[in-house]
Short mmCIF file of C-alpha atoms and ligand atoms in Angstrom, two decimals:
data_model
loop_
_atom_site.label_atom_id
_atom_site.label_comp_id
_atom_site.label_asym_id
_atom_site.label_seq_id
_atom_site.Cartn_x
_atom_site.Cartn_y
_atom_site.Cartn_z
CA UNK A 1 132.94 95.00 272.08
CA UNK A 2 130.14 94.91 274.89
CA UNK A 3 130.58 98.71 276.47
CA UNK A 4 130.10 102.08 275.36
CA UNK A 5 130.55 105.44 276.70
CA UNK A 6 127.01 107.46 277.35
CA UNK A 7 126.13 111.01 278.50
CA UNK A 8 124.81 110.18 281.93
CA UNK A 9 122.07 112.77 283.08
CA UNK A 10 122.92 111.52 287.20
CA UNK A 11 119.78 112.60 288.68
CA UNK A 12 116.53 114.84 288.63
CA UNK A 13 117.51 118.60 287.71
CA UNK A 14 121.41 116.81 287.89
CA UNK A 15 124.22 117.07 285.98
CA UNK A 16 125.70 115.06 283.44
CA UNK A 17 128.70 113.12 283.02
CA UNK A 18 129.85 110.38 280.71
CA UNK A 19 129.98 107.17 282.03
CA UNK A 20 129.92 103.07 280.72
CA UNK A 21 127.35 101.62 279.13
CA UNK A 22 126.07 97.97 277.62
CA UNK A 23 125.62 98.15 273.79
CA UNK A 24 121.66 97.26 273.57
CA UNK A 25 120.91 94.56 270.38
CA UNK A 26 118.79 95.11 268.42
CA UNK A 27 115.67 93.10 268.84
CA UNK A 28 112.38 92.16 266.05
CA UNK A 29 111.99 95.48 263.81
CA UNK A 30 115.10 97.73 265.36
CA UNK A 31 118.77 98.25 264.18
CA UNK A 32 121.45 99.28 266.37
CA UNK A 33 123.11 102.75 265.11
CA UNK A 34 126.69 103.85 265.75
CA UNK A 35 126.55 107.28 266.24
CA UNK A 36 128.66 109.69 264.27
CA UNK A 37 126.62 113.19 265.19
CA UNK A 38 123.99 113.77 267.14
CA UNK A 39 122.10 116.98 267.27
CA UNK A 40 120.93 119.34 270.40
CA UNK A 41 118.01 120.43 271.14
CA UNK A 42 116.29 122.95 273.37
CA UNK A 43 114.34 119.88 274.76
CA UNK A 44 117.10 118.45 276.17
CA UNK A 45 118.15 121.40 278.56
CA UNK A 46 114.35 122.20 279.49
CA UNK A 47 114.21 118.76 280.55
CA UNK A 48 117.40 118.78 283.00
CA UNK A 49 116.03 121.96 284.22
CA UNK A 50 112.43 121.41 284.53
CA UNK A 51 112.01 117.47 285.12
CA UNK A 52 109.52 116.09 282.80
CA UNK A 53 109.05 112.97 280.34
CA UNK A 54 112.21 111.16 282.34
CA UNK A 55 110.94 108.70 284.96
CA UNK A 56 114.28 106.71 286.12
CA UNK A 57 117.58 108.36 286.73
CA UNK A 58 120.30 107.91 285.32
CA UNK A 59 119.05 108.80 282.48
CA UNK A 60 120.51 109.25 278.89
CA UNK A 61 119.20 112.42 276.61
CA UNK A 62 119.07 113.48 272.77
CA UNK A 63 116.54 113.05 270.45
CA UNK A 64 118.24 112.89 266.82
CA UNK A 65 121.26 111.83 265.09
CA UNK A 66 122.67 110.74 262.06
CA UNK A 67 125.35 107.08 261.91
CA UNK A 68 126.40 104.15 260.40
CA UNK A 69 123.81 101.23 260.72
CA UNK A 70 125.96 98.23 263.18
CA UNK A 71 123.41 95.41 263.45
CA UNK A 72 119.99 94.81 262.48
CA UNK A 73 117.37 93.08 264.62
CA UNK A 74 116.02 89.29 263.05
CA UNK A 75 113.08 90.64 261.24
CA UNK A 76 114.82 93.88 259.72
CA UNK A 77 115.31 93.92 255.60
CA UNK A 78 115.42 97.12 254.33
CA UNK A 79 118.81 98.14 256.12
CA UNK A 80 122.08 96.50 256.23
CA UNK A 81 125.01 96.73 258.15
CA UNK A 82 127.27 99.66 257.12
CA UNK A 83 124.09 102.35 256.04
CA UNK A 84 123.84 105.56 256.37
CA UNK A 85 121.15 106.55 258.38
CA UNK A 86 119.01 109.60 260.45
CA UNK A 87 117.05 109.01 262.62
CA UNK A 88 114.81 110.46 265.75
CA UNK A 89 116.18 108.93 269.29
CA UNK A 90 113.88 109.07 272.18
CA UNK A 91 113.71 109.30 276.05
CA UNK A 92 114.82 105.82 276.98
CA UNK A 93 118.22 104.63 278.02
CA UNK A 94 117.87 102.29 274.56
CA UNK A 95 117.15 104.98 272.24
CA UNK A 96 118.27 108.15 273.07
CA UNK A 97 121.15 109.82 271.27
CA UNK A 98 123.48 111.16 273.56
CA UNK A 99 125.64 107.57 273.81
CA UNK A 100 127.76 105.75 270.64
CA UNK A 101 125.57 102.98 269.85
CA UNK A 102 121.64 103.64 269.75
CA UNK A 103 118.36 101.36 269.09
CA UNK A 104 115.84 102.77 266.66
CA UNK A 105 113.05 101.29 265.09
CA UNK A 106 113.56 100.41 261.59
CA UNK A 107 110.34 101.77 260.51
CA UNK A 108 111.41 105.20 260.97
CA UNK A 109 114.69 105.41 259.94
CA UNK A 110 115.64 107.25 256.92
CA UNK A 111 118.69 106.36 254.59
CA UNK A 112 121.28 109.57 253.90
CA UNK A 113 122.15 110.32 250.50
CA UNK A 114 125.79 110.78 249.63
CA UNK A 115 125.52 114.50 248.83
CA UNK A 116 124.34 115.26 252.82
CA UNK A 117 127.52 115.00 255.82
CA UNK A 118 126.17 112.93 259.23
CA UNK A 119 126.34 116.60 260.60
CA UNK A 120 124.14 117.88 258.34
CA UNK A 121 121.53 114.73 258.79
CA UNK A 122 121.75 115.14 262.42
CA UNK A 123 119.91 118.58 261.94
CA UNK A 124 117.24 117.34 260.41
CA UNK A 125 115.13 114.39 262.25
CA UNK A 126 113.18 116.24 265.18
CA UNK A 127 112.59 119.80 263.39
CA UNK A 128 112.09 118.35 259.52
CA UNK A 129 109.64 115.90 261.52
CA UNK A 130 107.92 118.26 263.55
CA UNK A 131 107.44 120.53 261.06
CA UNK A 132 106.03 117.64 258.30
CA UNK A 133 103.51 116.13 260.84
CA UNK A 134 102.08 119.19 261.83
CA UNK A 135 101.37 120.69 258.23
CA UNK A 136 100.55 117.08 256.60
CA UNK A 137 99.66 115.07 259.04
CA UNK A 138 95.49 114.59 259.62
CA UNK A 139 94.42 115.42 262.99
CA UNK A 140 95.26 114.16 265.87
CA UNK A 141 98.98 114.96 264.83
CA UNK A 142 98.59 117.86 262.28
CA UNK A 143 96.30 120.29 260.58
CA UNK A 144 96.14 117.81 256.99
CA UNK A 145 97.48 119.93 254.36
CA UNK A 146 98.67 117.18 251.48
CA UNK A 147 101.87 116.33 251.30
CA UNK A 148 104.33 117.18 248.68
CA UNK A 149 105.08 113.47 247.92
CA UNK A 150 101.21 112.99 248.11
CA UNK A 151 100.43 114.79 245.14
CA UNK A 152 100.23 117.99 247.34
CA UNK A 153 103.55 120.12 245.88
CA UNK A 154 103.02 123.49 244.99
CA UNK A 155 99.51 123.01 245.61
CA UNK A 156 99.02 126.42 247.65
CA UNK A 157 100.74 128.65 244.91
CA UNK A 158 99.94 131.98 245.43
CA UNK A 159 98.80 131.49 248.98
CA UNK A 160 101.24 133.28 251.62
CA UNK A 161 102.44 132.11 254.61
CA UNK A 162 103.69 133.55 257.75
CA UNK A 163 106.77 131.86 259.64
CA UNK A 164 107.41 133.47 263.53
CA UNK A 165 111.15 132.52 264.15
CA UNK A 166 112.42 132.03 260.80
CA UNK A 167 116.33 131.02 262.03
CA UNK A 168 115.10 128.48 264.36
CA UNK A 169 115.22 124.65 262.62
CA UNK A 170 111.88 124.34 263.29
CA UNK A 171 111.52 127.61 261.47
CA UNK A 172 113.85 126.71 258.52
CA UNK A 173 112.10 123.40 258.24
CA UNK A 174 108.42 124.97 258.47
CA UNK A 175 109.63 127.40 255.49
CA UNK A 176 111.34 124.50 253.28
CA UNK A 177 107.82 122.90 253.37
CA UNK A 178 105.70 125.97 252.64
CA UNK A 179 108.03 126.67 249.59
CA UNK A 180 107.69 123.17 248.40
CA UNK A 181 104.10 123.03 248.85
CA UNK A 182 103.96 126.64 246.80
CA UNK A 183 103.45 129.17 249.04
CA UNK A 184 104.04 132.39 248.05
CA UNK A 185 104.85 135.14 250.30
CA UNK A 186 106.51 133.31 252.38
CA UNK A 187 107.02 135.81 255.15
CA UNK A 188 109.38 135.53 258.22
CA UNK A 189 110.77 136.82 261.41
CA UNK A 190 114.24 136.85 262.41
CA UNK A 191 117.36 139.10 263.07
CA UNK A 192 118.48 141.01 260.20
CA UNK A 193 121.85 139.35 260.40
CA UNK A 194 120.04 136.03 259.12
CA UNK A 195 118.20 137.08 256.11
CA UNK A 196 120.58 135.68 253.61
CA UNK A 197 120.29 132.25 255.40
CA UNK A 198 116.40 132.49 255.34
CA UNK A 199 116.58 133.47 251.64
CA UNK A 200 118.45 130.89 250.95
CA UNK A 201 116.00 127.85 252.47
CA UNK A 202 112.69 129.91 250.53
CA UNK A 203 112.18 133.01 252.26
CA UNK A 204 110.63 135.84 250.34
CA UNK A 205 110.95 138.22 252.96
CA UNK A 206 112.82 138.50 256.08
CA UNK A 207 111.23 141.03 258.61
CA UNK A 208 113.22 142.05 261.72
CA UNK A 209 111.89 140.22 265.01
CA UNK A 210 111.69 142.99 266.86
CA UNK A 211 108.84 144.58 265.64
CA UNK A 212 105.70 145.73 267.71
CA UNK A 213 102.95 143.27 266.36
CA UNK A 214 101.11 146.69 265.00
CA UNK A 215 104.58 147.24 262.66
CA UNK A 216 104.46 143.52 261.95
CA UNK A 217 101.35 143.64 260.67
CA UNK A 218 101.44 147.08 258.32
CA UNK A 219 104.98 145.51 256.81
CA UNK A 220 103.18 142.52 256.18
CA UNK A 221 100.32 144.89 254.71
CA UNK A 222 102.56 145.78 252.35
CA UNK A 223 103.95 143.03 250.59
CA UNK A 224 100.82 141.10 250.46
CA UNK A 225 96.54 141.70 251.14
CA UNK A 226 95.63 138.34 250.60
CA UNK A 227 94.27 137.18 253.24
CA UNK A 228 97.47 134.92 254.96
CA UNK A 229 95.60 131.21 256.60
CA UNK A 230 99.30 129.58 257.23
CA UNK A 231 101.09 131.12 260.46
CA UNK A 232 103.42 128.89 261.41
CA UNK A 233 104.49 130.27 265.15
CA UNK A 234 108.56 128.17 265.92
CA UNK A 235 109.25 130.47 269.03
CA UNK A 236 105.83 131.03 270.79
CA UNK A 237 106.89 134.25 272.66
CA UNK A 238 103.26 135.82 274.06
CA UNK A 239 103.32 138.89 271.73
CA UNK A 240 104.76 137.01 268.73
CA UNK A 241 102.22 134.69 268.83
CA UNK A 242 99.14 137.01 269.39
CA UNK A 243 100.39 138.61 266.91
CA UNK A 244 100.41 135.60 264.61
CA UNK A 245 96.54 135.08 265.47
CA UNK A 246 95.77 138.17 264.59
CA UNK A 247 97.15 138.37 261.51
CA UNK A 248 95.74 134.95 260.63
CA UNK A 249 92.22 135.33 258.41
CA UNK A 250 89.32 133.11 258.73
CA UNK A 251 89.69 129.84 258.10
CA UNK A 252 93.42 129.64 258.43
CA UNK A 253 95.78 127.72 260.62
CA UNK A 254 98.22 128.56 263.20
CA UNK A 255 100.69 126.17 264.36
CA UNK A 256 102.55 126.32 267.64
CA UNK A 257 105.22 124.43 268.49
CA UNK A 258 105.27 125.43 271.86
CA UNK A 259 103.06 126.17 274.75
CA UNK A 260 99.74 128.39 273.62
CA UNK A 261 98.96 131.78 275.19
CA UNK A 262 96.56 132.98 272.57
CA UNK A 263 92.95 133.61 273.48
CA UNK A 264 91.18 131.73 270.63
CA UNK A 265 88.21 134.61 270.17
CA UNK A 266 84.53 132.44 269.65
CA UNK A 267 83.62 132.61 266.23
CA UNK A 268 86.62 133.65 264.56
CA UNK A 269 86.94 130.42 262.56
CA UNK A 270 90.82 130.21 262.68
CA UNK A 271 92.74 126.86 263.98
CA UNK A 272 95.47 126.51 266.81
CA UNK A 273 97.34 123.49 266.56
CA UNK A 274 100.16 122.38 268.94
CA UNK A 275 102.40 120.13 267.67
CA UNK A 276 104.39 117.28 269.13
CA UNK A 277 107.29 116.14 266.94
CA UNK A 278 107.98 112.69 268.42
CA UNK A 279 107.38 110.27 265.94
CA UNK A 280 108.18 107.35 267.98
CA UNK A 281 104.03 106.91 269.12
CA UNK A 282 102.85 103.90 266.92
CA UNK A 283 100.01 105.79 265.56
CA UNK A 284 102.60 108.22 264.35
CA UNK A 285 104.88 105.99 262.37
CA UNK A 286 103.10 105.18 258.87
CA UNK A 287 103.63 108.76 258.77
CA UNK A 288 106.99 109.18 259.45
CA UNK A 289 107.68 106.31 257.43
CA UNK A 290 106.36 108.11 254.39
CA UNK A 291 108.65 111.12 255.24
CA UNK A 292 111.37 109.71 255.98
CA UNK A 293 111.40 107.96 252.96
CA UNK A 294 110.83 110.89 250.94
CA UNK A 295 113.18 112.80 252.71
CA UNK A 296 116.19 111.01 250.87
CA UNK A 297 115.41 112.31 247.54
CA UNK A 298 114.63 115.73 248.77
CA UNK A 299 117.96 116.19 250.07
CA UNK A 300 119.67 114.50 246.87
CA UNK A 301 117.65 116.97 244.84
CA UNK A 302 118.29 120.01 246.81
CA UNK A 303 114.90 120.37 247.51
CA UNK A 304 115.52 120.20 251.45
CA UNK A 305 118.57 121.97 252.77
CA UNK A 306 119.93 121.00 256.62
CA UNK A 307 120.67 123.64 258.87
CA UNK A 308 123.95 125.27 259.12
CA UNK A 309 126.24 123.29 262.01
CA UNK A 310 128.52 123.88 264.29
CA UNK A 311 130.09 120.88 265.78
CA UNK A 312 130.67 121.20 269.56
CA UNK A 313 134.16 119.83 270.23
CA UNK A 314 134.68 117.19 273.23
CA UNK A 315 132.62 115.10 272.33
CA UNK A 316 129.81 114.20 274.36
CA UNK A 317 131.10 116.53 277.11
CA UNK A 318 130.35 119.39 274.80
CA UNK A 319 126.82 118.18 275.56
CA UNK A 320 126.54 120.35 278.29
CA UNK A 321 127.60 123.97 277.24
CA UNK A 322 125.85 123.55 274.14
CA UNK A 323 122.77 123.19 276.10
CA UNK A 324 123.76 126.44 278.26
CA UNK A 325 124.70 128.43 274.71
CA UNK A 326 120.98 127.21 273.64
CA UNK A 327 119.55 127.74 276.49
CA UNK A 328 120.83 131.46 276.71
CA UNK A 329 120.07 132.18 273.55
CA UNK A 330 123.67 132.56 272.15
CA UNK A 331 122.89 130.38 268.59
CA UNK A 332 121.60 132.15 265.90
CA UNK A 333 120.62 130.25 262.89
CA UNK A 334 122.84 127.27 263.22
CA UNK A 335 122.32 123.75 264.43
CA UNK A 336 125.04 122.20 267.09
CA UNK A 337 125.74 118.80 267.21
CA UNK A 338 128.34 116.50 269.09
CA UNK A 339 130.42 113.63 267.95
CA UNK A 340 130.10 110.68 270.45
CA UNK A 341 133.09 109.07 269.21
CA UNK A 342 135.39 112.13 269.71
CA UNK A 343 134.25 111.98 273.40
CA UNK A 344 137.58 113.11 275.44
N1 NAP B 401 106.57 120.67 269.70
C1 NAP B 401 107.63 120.00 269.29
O1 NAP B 401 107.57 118.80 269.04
C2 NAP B 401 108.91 120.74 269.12
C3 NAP B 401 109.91 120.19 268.31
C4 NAP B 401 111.08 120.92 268.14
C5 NAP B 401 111.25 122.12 268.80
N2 NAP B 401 110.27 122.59 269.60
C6 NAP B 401 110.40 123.88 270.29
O2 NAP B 401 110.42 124.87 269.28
C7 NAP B 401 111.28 125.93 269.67
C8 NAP B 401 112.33 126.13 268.57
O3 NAP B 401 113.18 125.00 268.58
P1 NAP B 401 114.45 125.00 267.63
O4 NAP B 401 115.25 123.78 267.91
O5 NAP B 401 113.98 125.21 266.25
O6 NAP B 401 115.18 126.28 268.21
P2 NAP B 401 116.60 126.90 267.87
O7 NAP B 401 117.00 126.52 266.49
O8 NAP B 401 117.54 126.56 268.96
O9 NAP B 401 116.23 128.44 267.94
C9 NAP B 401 117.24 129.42 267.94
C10 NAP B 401 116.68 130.62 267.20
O10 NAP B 401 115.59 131.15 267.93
C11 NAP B 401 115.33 132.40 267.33
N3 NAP B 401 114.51 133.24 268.21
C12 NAP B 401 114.59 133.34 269.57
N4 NAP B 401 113.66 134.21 270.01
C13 NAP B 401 113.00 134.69 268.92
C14 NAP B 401 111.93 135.60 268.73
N5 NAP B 401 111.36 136.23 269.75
N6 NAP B 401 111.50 135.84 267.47
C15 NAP B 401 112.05 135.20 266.43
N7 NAP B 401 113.09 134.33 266.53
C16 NAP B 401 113.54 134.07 267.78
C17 NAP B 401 116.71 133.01 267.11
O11 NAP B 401 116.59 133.68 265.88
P3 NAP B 401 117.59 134.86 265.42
O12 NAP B 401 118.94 134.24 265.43
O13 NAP B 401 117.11 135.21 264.06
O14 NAP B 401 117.44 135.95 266.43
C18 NAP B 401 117.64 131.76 267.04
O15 NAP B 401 118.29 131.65 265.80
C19 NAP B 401 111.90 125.53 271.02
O16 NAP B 401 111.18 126.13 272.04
C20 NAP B 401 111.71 124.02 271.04
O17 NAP B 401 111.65 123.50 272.35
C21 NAP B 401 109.09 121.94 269.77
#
């Protein structure tokens, strides 16, 4: 077997359509994937729409999924042939996840253990990874709180935290975290309608989304006054995330993972960090490795929970009204992910 069938973006702002492929093999320090789910992002609409990181056309999207390990380049030991693995997929014809077979590089691939679907792992690599990097990671890549698996859990017990966007997977991720590392408050945004959800991954508190950033800030009066130096900001909207700063005491951190619109005021002593989940940059990978191979044991344990999915049938030519349903903001609190394989 020689071909495959990829999601084809056709052209700059284009559309897509599925199309033949070569299987890639894997070469020194990279397996070759066959992939049973992979997972949608916002990403991968913004970049049809707006045109950025893709330089040739056709081009092939997705940044995560979850499959069965099919070949493993020369040098590769620590995977075999017929593993379960997750991984992140990137923006290159090679290695990006809308398409059956996939390259990744061994170093950051992380095994699946038997308790977790390939649906469920597919949720996890871009938002569990964005999420670790920026609250573990040292600068450049993340404000260098220590890690759960280095020593670091429940290290911050009885320090709250503020999540912005709770029911996004970044924000489900960013809340997993702060409860493992000990937070406490851990305050979040979000419709009502997902409180149960939020509770469920380590939310103390589930605040409605739509409140002013003056009502934000006297209900979060109210279930805690110490001072709050995690604000973890998933959705970036302008008044969400002044709000955020605001709230923020000296000293503390916010973390965007989106575009910044807050004034930082001179002298306030409080951080703004931007994150950017890729994991694929080499001086990004010792880290990942680390996660990733913590990440097994944390799902085995319980201790990390995927998102809620929703498959989207068709195969990869659900690709593209998943992207629209994201994109219009018509998912709430669930991942969706397509099947490759089931491609009709
Ligand atoms: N920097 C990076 O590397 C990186 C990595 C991953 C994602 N991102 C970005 O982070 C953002 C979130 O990504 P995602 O995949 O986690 O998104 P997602 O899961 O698709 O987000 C959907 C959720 O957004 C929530 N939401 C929308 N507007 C909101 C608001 N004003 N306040 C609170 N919640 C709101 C909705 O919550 P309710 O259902 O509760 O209303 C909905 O459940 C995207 O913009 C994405 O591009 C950046």
């Amino acid at each position: 077997m020689s071909s495959q069938t990829s999601l084809w973006l056709t052209e700059e702002r284009g559309s897509f359509a599925v199309g033949p492929h070569a299987i890639p093999t894997p070469e020194a320090g990279e397996i070759l994937v066959k992939v049973e789910s992979a997972g949608l992002n916002p990403v991968d609409w913004k970049i049809q729409a707006h045109a950025f990181w893709v330089e040739h056309y056709p081009a092939i999207l997705g940044n995560e999924g979850a499959g069965i390990v099919e070949a493993v380049g020369p040098d590769v030991t620590q995977f075999a042939k017929g593993e379960r693995v997750l991984f992140q997929a990137t923006m290159d014809n090679r290695k990006a996840s809308f398409q059956q077979y996939v390259i990744v590089p061994a170093e950051i691939v992380g095994k699946i253990p038997s308790n977790i679907s390939f649906d469920q792992a597919a949720t996890l690599p871009v938002c569990i990874a964005t999420t670790a990097l920026s609250l573990y990671s040292p600068a450049p890549n993340g404000i260098g709180l220590r890690a759960p698996w280095d020593g670091g859990r429940g290290s911050f017990s009885g320090q709250p935290a503020l999540v912005i966007g709770g029911a996004t997977s970044v924000g489900q991720y960013a809340i997993q975290w702060a409860k493992l590392s000990g937070f406490s408050p851990i305050i979040t945004t979000a419709s009502l309608h997902n409180t149960a959800l939020l509770k469920s991954t380590g939310a103390t508190h589930v605040l409605d989304r739509g409140l002013s950033p003056s009502a934000l800030s006297a209900e979060i009066l109210k279930i805690t006054s110490t001072p709050i130096k995690l604000v973890y900001d998933s959705v970036t909207a302008a008044d969400a995330q002044q709000a955020g700063y605001d709230i923020l005491a000296p000293g503390g951190h916010l973390i965007l993972a989106l575009e910044q619109s807050v004034k930082v005021k001179d002298g306030d002593n409080k951080t703004v960090f931007r994150v950017f989940g890729n994991i694929h940059p080499p001086h990004k990978r010792a880290f990942a490795a680390a996660l990733f191979g913590h990440l097994t044991k944390y799902l085995a344990d319980g201790d990390i929970i995927p998102n809620t999915v929703e498959v989207v049938p068709g195969g990869l030519n659900g690709v593209a009204s998943g992207l629209q349903r994201l994109k219009d903001n018509l998912v709430s609190g669930r991942k969706l992910v397509v099947h490759p394989h089931e491609t009709v």
